[in-house]
Amino acid sequence: MSDVELSLVIPVFNEEENLTELIERCVAVCDATARRYEIVFVDDGSKDKSRQILSDVAAKKDGNIVAVLLNRNYGQHPAVLAGLAQSRGDVIVTLDADLQNPPEEIPRLLAKIDEGCDVVGSVRENRRDSWLRRLPSRIINAVVRKTTGVEMNDYGCMLRAYRRNVVEAILSCHERSTFIPILANSFASNTGEVTVKHSKRSAGDSKYNFWKLINLQFDLLTSMTAFPLRLLSIGGGLMAALGFLAGISIGVMRVAYGSAWAAEGVLTVVAVLFIFTGVQLFGLGLLGEYLSRVYDDVRGRPRYFIHKVIAGSEPVPLHGESSVVHLSLKAEGQA
Ligand code: UDP
Ligand code: MG
């Protein structure tokens, strides 16, 4: 095990106005925890002075502060991944650089980890963002809760703590589109949540514009479930069935009441249209089913993580996929 007990991982994209205060507050909090710590800043291709400020402090503070400079802007989640890969701590905390998540809340996350959780999320108490920014988050949170079955109330909040084994599990996934909190939860055995304060952005604007946000939500959706594809098959099947039934009933009515009833053939055309569109949609959905399986294989996520192998009293070397990572067992009653 490394000698670092706590790593903070912070993505930074054009945050020059916030950095000095951020660094001061993080260092103060980490000093107070009395753990050996490191703060890993990942500069995500900033165009302002952030890069310079980070390089300077990292060079000064012997090893406590690490600056990872990406060559260009890749987005928040890739930046966090770069930081996770660089981090060495037993517990890793991610947070945003804009001081919306107060670093002073970190000890409470750590306390939850010490209680035995391996992922601790946070819920933003009266969130200080515009409703335009809040609405998509709310919808997404509800969908994620339904599909992953993990009861977490706020996936968007990046103030989160992970145990080393969960971070290793995240890093062993090599897919391109990632949404870290969801990936983490898919490997966690015990998850916890704490309520944290949320402040207004202290300086600068949100780095997410409308399109970036949409992109992120699609990343999230596709990384989680292939259900939208299945929806195509279901919708198509229903439509074709409906068209078929309509066709039959039109035929019967036509024979019984004459051609005027079928609106001179218009209804027949509608029924045929339904059948054909339905069959096409169904076919698309079927293609989608194959596609989602191909996607799963291409992602190549480890299929399982071993907690431990017992054979007699001696420790047994692990074999099989991802045996490097020892994830703790699911606690009883945990979804
Ligand atoms: N960020 C980043 N790269 C990007 C966009 C954002 O590293 O392309 C960082 C940003 O500096 C901040 C965090 O990700 O530390 C969250 O961004 P922001 O506060 O703009 O998002 P919001 O609070 O609106 O979700
Ligand atoms: Mg923010």
CSV table of C-alpha atoms and ligand atoms in Angstrom, one decimal:
chain,number,residue,atom,x,y,z
A,1,MET,CA,0.0,0.0,0.0
A,2,SER,CA,1.1,3.5,-0.6
A,3,ASP,CA,1.8,5.9,2.2
A,4,VAL,CA,-0.8,8.4,1.1
A,5,GLU,CA,-4.0,8.0,2.9
A,6,LEU,CA,-6.1,10.7,1.3
A,7,SER,CA,-6.1,12.0,-2.3
A,8,LEU,CA,-8.2,14.9,-3.5
A,9,VAL,CA,-8.8,14.9,-7.2
A,10,ILE,CA,-9.9,18.2,-8.7
A,11,PRO,CA,-10.6,19.0,-12.4
A,12,VAL,CA,-9.8,22.5,-13.4
A,13,PHE,CA,-10.9,24.3,-16.6
A,14,ASN,CA,-10.4,28.1,-16.7
A,15,GLU,CA,-10.8,28.6,-13.0
A,16,GLU,CA,-8.0,31.2,-12.3
A,17,GLU,CA,-10.2,33.3,-10.0
A,18,ASN,CA,-11.1,30.4,-7.8
A,19,LEU,CA,-7.8,28.6,-7.5
A,20,THR,CA,-6.0,30.5,-4.8
A,21,GLU,CA,-8.9,30.3,-2.4
A,22,LEU,CA,-9.5,26.7,-3.4
A,23,ILE,CA,-6.0,25.6,-2.7
A,24,GLU,CA,-5.9,27.5,0.7
A,25,ARG,CA,-9.1,25.9,1.8
A,26,CYS,CA,-8.3,22.4,0.7
A,27,VAL,CA,-4.9,22.5,2.3
A,28,ALA,CA,-6.4,23.7,5.6
A,29,VAL,CA,-9.0,20.9,5.5
A,30,CYS,CA,-6.5,18.2,4.7
A,31,ASP,CA,-4.0,19.4,7.4
A,32,ALA,CA,-6.8,19.3,9.9
A,33,THR,CA,-7.6,15.6,9.1
A,34,ALA,CA,-4.1,14.6,10.2
A,35,ARG,CA,-3.9,12.1,7.4
A,36,ARG,CA,-1.0,11.9,4.9
A,37,TYR,CA,-2.6,13.5,1.9
A,38,GLU,CA,-2.0,14.7,-1.7
A,39,ILE,CA,-4.1,17.1,-3.8
A,40,VAL,CA,-4.2,16.2,-7.4
A,41,PHE,CA,-5.2,19.1,-9.7
A,42,VAL,CA,-5.9,18.2,-13.3
A,43,ASP,CA,-5.7,21.1,-15.7
A,44,ASP,CA,-8.1,20.3,-18.5
A,45,GLY,CA,-6.5,22.5,-21.1
A,46,SER,CA,-7.2,25.9,-19.5
A,47,LYS,CA,-6.7,28.9,-21.6
A,48,ASP,CA,-6.3,31.3,-18.7
A,49,LYS,CA,-3.6,31.5,-15.9
A,50,SER,CA,-4.9,28.3,-14.1
A,51,ARG,CA,-2.1,26.2,-15.7
A,52,GLN,CA,0.6,28.6,-14.5
A,53,ILE,CA,-0.8,28.9,-11.0
A,54,LEU,CA,-1.1,25.1,-10.6
A,55,SER,CA,2.4,24.4,-11.9
A,56,ASP,CA,3.8,27.0,-9.5
A,57,VAL,CA,2.2,25.6,-6.3
A,58,ALA,CA,2.9,22.1,-7.3
A,59,ALA,CA,6.6,22.9,-7.8
A,60,LYS,CA,6.7,24.6,-4.4
A,61,LYS,CA,4.8,22.2,-2.1
A,62,ASP,CA,7.1,19.2,-2.1
A,63,GLY,CA,4.8,16.4,-3.3
A,64,ASN,CA,1.7,17.4,-1.4
A,65,ILE,CA,0.2,19.1,-4.4
A,66,VAL,CA,0.3,17.4,-7.8
A,67,ALA,CA,-0.5,19.2,-11.0
A,68,VAL,CA,-1.5,17.0,-14.0
A,69,LEU,CA,-1.6,19.1,-17.1
A,70,LEU,CA,-3.6,17.7,-20.0
A,71,ASN,CA,-2.6,18.9,-23.4
A,72,ARG,CA,-6.0,20.2,-24.4
A,73,ASN,CA,-9.6,20.3,-23.1
A,74,TYR,CA,-11.1,16.8,-22.8
A,75,GLY,CA,-14.1,17.4,-20.5
A,76,GLN,CA,-14.7,17.0,-16.8
A,77,HIS,CA,-14.9,13.3,-16.6
A,78,PRO,CA,-11.9,12.4,-18.6
A,79,ALA,CA,-10.0,15.0,-16.5
A,80,VAL,CA,-11.1,13.3,-13.3
A,81,LEU,CA,-10.1,9.9,-14.7
A,82,ALA,CA,-6.6,11.3,-15.4
A,83,GLY,CA,-6.5,12.5,-11.8
A,84,LEU,CA,-7.7,9.1,-10.4
A,85,ALA,CA,-5.0,7.3,-12.4
A,86,GLN,CA,-2.4,9.6,-10.9
A,87,SER,CA,-3.7,9.4,-7.3
A,88,ARG,CA,-2.2,7.1,-4.7
A,89,GLY,CA,-4.4,7.5,-1.7
A,90,ASP,CA,-6.3,4.8,0.1
A,91,VAL,CA,-9.4,7.1,0.0
A,92,ILE,CA,-10.0,9.4,-2.9
A,93,VAL,CA,-12.2,12.4,-2.8
A,94,THR,CA,-13.3,14.2,-6.0
A,95,LEU,CA,-14.6,17.7,-6.0
A,96,ASP,CA,-15.2,20.7,-8.4
A,97,ALA,CA,-12.8,23.6,-8.6
A,98,ASP,CA,-15.5,26.3,-8.5
A,99,LEU,CA,-16.0,26.1,-4.7
A,100,GLN,CA,-19.7,25.1,-5.2
A,101,ASN,CA,-18.9,22.1,-3.1
A,102,PRO,CA,-17.2,23.4,0.1
A,103,PRO,CA,-14.1,21.5,0.8
A,104,GLU,CA,-15.0,21.8,4.5
A,105,GLU,CA,-17.5,19.0,4.0
A,106,ILE,CA,-14.8,16.5,3.2
A,107,PRO,CA,-14.3,15.3,6.8
A,108,ARG,CA,-17.9,14.2,6.9
A,109,LEU,CA,-17.4,12.1,3.8
A,110,LEU,CA,-14.4,10.6,5.3
A,111,ALA,CA,-16.3,9.7,8.5
A,112,LYS,CA,-18.9,7.8,6.3
A,113,ILE,CA,-16.0,5.9,4.6
A,114,ASP,CA,-14.6,5.0,8.0
A,115,GLU,CA,-18.0,3.6,8.9
A,116,GLY,CA,-17.5,1.0,6.1
A,117,CYS,CA,-18.9,2.5,3.0
A,118,ASP,CA,-16.8,2.2,-0.1
A,119,VAL,CA,-18.6,5.0,-2.1
A,120,VAL,CA,-20.0,8.1,-0.4
A,121,GLY,CA,-22.0,10.5,-2.5
A,122,SER,CA,-23.4,13.9,-1.5
A,123,VAL,CA,-26.7,15.5,-1.9
A,124,ARG,CA,-26.8,19.3,-2.5
A,125,GLU,CA,-28.9,21.0,0.1
A,126,ASN,CA,-30.9,23.8,-1.6
A,127,ARG,CA,-28.9,23.7,-4.8
A,128,ARG,CA,-27.8,27.2,-6.0
A,129,ASP,CA,-28.1,26.8,-9.8
A,130,SER,CA,-30.6,28.2,-12.3
A,131,TRP,CA,-33.7,26.1,-12.9
A,132,LEU,CA,-32.5,25.5,-16.4
A,133,ARG,CA,-29.5,23.8,-15.1
A,134,ARG,CA,-31.5,22.0,-12.4
A,135,LEU,CA,-34.3,20.5,-14.5
A,136,PRO,CA,-32.2,18.1,-16.7
A,137,SER,CA,-30.4,17.0,-13.6
A,138,ARG,CA,-33.6,16.2,-11.8
A,139,ILE,CA,-34.9,14.1,-14.7
A,140,ILE,CA,-31.6,12.3,-15.1
A,141,ASN,CA,-31.4,11.5,-11.4
A,142,ALA,CA,-34.8,9.9,-11.4
A,143,VAL,CA,-34.0,7.8,-14.5
A,144,VAL,CA,-30.7,6.7,-13.0
A,145,ARG,CA,-32.4,5.7,-9.7
A,146,LYS,CA,-34.9,3.6,-11.6
A,147,THR,CA,-32.4,1.8,-13.9
A,148,THR,CA,-29.4,1.2,-11.6
A,149,GLY,CA,-31.5,0.4,-8.6
A,150,VAL,CA,-29.0,2.2,-6.4
A,151,GLU,CA,-30.8,4.7,-4.2
A,152,MET,CA,-28.7,7.8,-4.6
A,153,ASN,CA,-30.4,11.1,-4.8
A,154,ASP,CA,-27.8,13.3,-6.6
A,155,TYR,CA,-25.6,11.8,-9.2
A,156,GLY,CA,-24.5,15.2,-10.5
A,157,CYS,CA,-22.7,16.3,-7.4
A,158,MET,CA,-19.1,15.5,-7.8
A,159,LEU,CA,-18.1,15.9,-4.2
A,160,ARG,CA,-17.7,12.2,-3.6
A,161,ALA,CA,-15.4,9.8,-1.8
A,162,TYR,CA,-14.2,6.4,-3.0
A,163,ARG,CA,-12.1,3.7,-1.5
A,164,ARG,CA,-9.0,2.7,-3.5
A,165,ASN,CA,-10.5,-0.6,-4.7
A,166,VAL,CA,-13.5,1.1,-6.3
A,167,VAL,CA,-11.1,3.6,-8.0
A,168,GLU,CA,-9.0,0.7,-9.3
A,169,ALA,CA,-12.2,-0.9,-10.7
A,170,ILE,CA,-13.1,2.4,-12.4
A,171,LEU,CA,-9.7,2.6,-13.9
A,172,SER,CA,-9.9,-1.0,-15.3
A,173,CYS,CA,-12.8,0.1,-17.5
A,174,HIS,CA,-11.5,1.4,-20.8
A,175,GLU,CA,-14.6,2.7,-22.4
A,176,ARG,CA,-14.7,6.1,-24.0
A,177,SER,CA,-17.8,7.7,-22.6
A,178,THR,CA,-17.8,7.5,-18.8
A,179,PHE,CA,-19.9,9.0,-16.1
A,180,ILE,CA,-17.8,8.4,-13.0
A,181,PRO,CA,-20.4,8.3,-10.2
A,182,ILE,CA,-22.5,5.7,-12.0
A,183,LEU,CA,-19.5,3.6,-12.9
A,184,ALA,CA,-18.4,3.7,-9.3
A,185,ASN,CA,-21.8,2.7,-8.0
A,186,SER,CA,-21.9,-0.3,-10.3
A,187,PHE,CA,-18.9,-1.6,-8.5
A,188,ALA,CA,-19.7,-0.5,-5.0
A,189,SER,CA,-20.9,-2.8,-2.3
A,190,ASN,CA,-21.9,-0.3,0.4
A,191,THR,CA,-22.8,3.2,-0.6
A,192,GLY,CA,-23.6,6.1,1.7
A,193,GLU,CA,-24.8,9.6,1.3
A,194,VAL,CA,-24.3,12.9,3.2
A,195,THR,CA,-26.1,16.2,2.7
A,196,VAL,CA,-23.7,19.0,1.9
A,197,LYS,CA,-24.1,22.7,1.5
A,198,HIS,CA,-24.1,24.1,-2.0
A,199,SER,CA,-22.9,27.6,-2.8
A,200,LYS,CA,-23.2,29.8,-5.9
A,201,ARG,CA,-20.3,29.5,-8.2
A,202,SER,CA,-17.8,31.9,-6.6
A,203,ALA,CA,-16.4,33.2,-9.8
A,204,GLY,CA,-16.6,32.5,-13.6
A,205,ASP,CA,-19.5,30.8,-15.4
A,206,SER,CA,-20.5,27.1,-15.5
A,207,LYS,CA,-18.3,25.4,-18.0
A,208,TYR,CA,-21.2,23.4,-19.3
A,209,ASN,CA,-23.2,25.0,-22.1
A,210,PHE,CA,-26.5,23.5,-23.3
A,211,TRP,CA,-24.9,21.1,-25.8
A,212,LYS,CA,-22.2,19.9,-23.5
A,213,LEU,CA,-24.9,19.1,-21.0
A,214,ILE,CA,-27.0,17.2,-23.5
A,215,ASN,CA,-23.9,15.2,-24.5
A,216,LEU,CA,-23.2,14.4,-20.9
A,217,GLN,CA,-26.7,13.2,-20.3
A,218,PHE,CA,-26.5,10.9,-23.3
A,219,ASP,CA,-23.1,9.5,-22.1
A,220,LEU,CA,-24.9,8.8,-18.8
A,221,LEU,CA,-27.8,7.1,-20.4
A,222,THR,CA,-25.9,4.9,-22.8
A,223,SER,CA,-23.3,4.0,-20.2
A,224,MET,CA,-26.1,2.6,-18.1
A,225,THR,CA,-28.7,0.9,-20.1
A,226,ALA,CA,-29.7,-0.2,-23.6
A,227,PHE,CA,-33.4,0.2,-22.7
A,228,PRO,CA,-34.1,3.0,-25.2
A,229,LEU,CA,-33.1,0.5,-28.0
A,230,ARG,CA,-35.5,-2.0,-26.6
A,231,LEU,CA,-38.2,0.6,-26.6
A,232,LEU,CA,-38.0,0.7,-30.4
A,233,SER,CA,-38.8,-3.0,-30.6
A,234,ILE,CA,-41.6,-2.8,-28.1
A,235,GLY,CA,-43.1,0.3,-29.8
A,236,GLY,CA,-42.7,-1.2,-33.3
A,237,GLY,CA,-44.2,-4.6,-32.2
A,238,LEU,CA,-47.2,-2.8,-30.6
A,239,MET,CA,-47.7,-0.7,-33.7
A,240,ALA,CA,-47.6,-3.6,-36.1
A,241,ALA,CA,-50.0,-5.6,-33.9
A,242,LEU,CA,-52.4,-2.6,-33.9
A,243,GLY,CA,-52.2,-2.3,-37.7
A,244,PHE,CA,-52.9,-6.0,-38.1
A,245,LEU,CA,-56.0,-5.9,-35.8
A,246,ALA,CA,-57.2,-2.7,-37.6
A,247,GLY,CA,-56.8,-4.5,-40.9
A,248,ILE,CA,-58.8,-7.5,-39.9
A,249,SER,CA,-61.6,-5.4,-38.4
A,250,ILE,CA,-61.7,-3.1,-41.4
A,251,GLY,CA,-62.1,-6.2,-43.6
A,252,VAL,CA,-64.9,-7.6,-41.5
A,253,MET,CA,-66.8,-4.2,-41.4
A,254,ARG,CA,-66.3,-3.8,-45.2
A,255,VAL,CA,-68.0,-7.1,-45.9
A,256,ALA,CA,-70.8,-6.4,-43.5
A,257,TYR,CA,-71.5,-2.7,-44.3
A,258,GLY,CA,-70.2,-2.0,-47.8
A,259,SER,CA,-67.3,0.1,-49.1
A,260,ALA,CA,-68.6,3.4,-47.8
A,261,TRP,CA,-67.8,2.2,-44.3
A,262,ALA,CA,-64.1,1.8,-45.0
A,263,ALA,CA,-64.0,5.4,-46.2
A,264,GLU,CA,-63.4,4.2,-49.8
A,265,GLY,CA,-60.2,2.4,-48.8
A,266,VAL,CA,-58.5,5.1,-46.8
A,267,LEU,CA,-58.7,3.1,-43.6
A,268,THR,CA,-57.1,0.2,-45.3
A,269,VAL,CA,-54.2,2.3,-46.3
A,270,VAL,CA,-53.8,3.5,-42.7
A,271,ALA,CA,-53.8,-0.1,-41.4
A,272,VAL,CA,-51.2,-1.2,-44.0
A,273,LEU,CA,-49.1,1.9,-43.1
A,274,PHE,CA,-49.2,0.9,-39.4
A,275,ILE,CA,-48.2,-2.7,-40.1
A,276,PHE,CA,-45.2,-1.7,-42.3
A,277,THR,CA,-44.0,1.1,-40.0
A,278,GLY,CA,-44.3,-1.2,-37.0
A,279,VAL,CA,-42.4,-4.0,-38.6
A,280,GLN,CA,-39.6,-1.6,-39.6
A,281,LEU,CA,-39.4,-0.1,-36.1
A,282,PHE,CA,-39.3,-3.6,-34.7
A,283,GLY,CA,-36.5,-4.5,-37.0
A,284,LEU,CA,-34.6,-1.4,-36.0
A,285,GLY,CA,-35.0,-2.4,-32.3
A,286,LEU,CA,-33.8,-5.9,-33.1
A,287,LEU,CA,-30.7,-4.4,-34.7
A,288,GLY,CA,-30.3,-2.3,-31.6
A,289,GLU,CA,-30.3,-5.4,-29.4
A,290,TYR,CA,-27.3,-6.8,-31.4
A,291,LEU,CA,-25.7,-3.4,-31.3
A,292,SER,CA,-26.0,-3.1,-27.5
A,293,ARG,CA,-24.4,-6.5,-27.1
A,294,VAL,CA,-21.6,-5.5,-29.4
A,295,TYR,CA,-21.2,-2.3,-27.4
A,296,ASP,CA,-21.0,-4.2,-24.2
A,297,ASP,CA,-18.2,-6.4,-25.6
A,298,VAL,CA,-16.3,-3.5,-27.1
A,299,ARG,CA,-16.4,-1.7,-23.8
A,300,GLY,CA,-14.8,-4.8,-22.3
A,301,ARG,CA,-15.7,-4.0,-18.7
A,302,PRO,CA,-14.6,-6.7,-16.3
A,303,ARG,CA,-17.5,-9.0,-15.7
A,304,TYR,CA,-16.8,-9.5,-12.0
A,305,PHE,CA,-14.4,-8.6,-9.2
A,306,ILE,CA,-13.2,-11.2,-6.7
A,307,HIS,CA,-13.4,-10.4,-3.1
A,308,LYS,CA,-11.4,-13.3,-1.8
A,309,VAL,CA,-10.7,-17.0,-2.4
A,310,ILE,CA,-10.4,-19.4,0.5
A,311,ALA,CA,-8.8,-22.8,0.4
A,312,GLY,CA,-7.4,-23.9,3.7
A,313,SER,CA,-5.7,-21.4,6.0
A,314,GLU,CA,-3.0,-20.2,3.6
A,315,PRO,CA,-3.8,-17.2,1.3
A,316,VAL,CA,-4.5,-18.3,-2.2
A,317,PRO,CA,-3.4,-16.3,-5.3
A,318,LEU,CA,-6.3,-15.1,-7.3
A,319,HIS,CA,-7.0,-16.1,-10.9
A,320,GLY,CA,-9.4,-14.9,-13.4
A,321,GLU,CA,-10.5,-11.5,-14.7
A,322,SER,CA,-9.6,-8.5,-12.7
A,323,SER,CA,-8.1,-10.4,-9.8
A,324,VAL,CA,-5.9,-7.4,-9.1
A,325,VAL,CA,-8.8,-5.7,-7.5
A,326,HIS,CA,-10.3,-7.0,-4.3
A,327,LEU,CA,-13.8,-5.5,-3.9
A,328,SER,CA,-15.5,-6.0,-0.6
A,329,LEU,CA,-18.5,-8.2,-0.4
A,330,LYS,CA,-22.0,-6.8,-0.8
A,331,ALA,CA,-23.4,-6.1,2.6
A,332,GLU,CA,-26.6,-7.9,3.4
A,333,GLY,CA,-29.8,-6.2,2.3
A,334,GLN,CA,-27.9,-3.8,0.0
A,335,ALA,CA,-29.4,-3.3,-3.4
B,1,UDP,N1,-14.4,21.1,-16.0
B,1,UDP,C1,-13.3,20.6,-16.7
B,1,UDP,N2,-13.4,20.5,-18.0
B,1,UDP,C2,-14.5,20.9,-18.7
B,1,UDP,C3,-15.6,21.4,-18.0
B,1,UDP,C4,-15.5,21.5,-16.6
B,1,UDP,O1,-12.4,20.2,-16.1
B,1,UDP,O2,-14.5,20.8,-19.9
B,1,UDP,C5,-14.3,21.3,-14.5
B,1,UDP,C6,-14.6,22.7,-14.0
B,1,UDP,O3,-13.4,23.4,-13.9
B,1,UDP,C7,-15.1,22.4,-12.6
B,1,UDP,C8,-15.9,21.1,-12.8
B,1,UDP,O4,-15.4,20.5,-14.0
B,1,UDP,O5,-14.1,22.2,-11.7
B,1,UDP,C9,-17.4,21.4,-12.9
B,1,UDP,O6,-17.7,22.3,-13.9
B,1,UDP,P1,-18.8,23.4,-13.7
B,1,UDP,O7,-18.8,24.0,-12.3
B,1,UDP,O8,-18.7,24.4,-14.8
B,1,UDP,O9,-20.1,22.5,-13.9
B,1,UDP,P2,-21.5,22.7,-13.1
B,1,UDP,O10,-21.3,23.1,-11.7
B,1,UDP,O11,-22.3,23.7,-13.9
B,1,UDP,O12,-22.1,21.3,-13.2
B,2,MG,MG,-20.0,24.1,-10.8
